[in-house]
């Protein structure tokens, strides 16, 4: 039978990281079980101690154990046995490239706009996280620099500027790029000339897989007319990835069609 070498798994994951726009920026954790707990402590108070006879301020910290719930994903494809006989091992590379590209698209979509309530996905992406502060919706054409400064002002004081990015699709990026001030001058003139755009000093993470049919108020990633501009400290966004991809082949699933089925699960 036609076999897929085990080293293809690592190749697919490497290409996934290379092709994904969101995954390289987040806090990644390799997980080999179905979930992982990240204990955190909050509400600790630090204060002055007047002298050696003064006790330090006592704190009763809050302990929490946020858990990453792991879900399975996968894909399969049928390949003509005639092509397999003609192309041989080159199909291994073709499958790796195709699976990695599909994997990157899936990850970039789910991490940003994956939606449980309306769309029936198994995870909620950034847009639907309970910790997200939403500004009042407005027309994209009415976006102003003051909207950006308000978003920065709303960030928790513990955010890390080095890992904080704007996130939006192509339409949002272009709208920012041609933003004008009251004098009719471009706010980010470097964007027009092909340079990098860093509104207020933060990188822009361009994710064209964020759609323009979101229904943010209705908690649904489809059926609406919304899109989003997000500002997020991605060091606080933890994504669990099982690095192993289980790859199998079978000539029996579609035996009468003379094809071999290749399947990847992770």
PDB file of C-alpha atoms in Angstrom, residues 14 40 62 69 129 163:
ATOM      1  CA  UNK A  14       6.209  23.598  10.529  1.00  0.00           C
ATOM      2  CA  UNK A  40      -3.240  31.837  38.164  1.00  0.00           C
ATOM      3  CA  UNK A  62      -7.910  34.591  44.439  1.00  0.00           C
ATOM      4  CA  UNK A  69     -10.416  22.424  26.383  1.00  0.00           C
ATOM      5  CA  UNK A 129     -14.264  36.012  24.695  1.00  0.00           C
ATOM      6  CA  UNK A 163       3.001  41.626  22.291  1.00  0.00           C
TER       7      UNK A 163
END
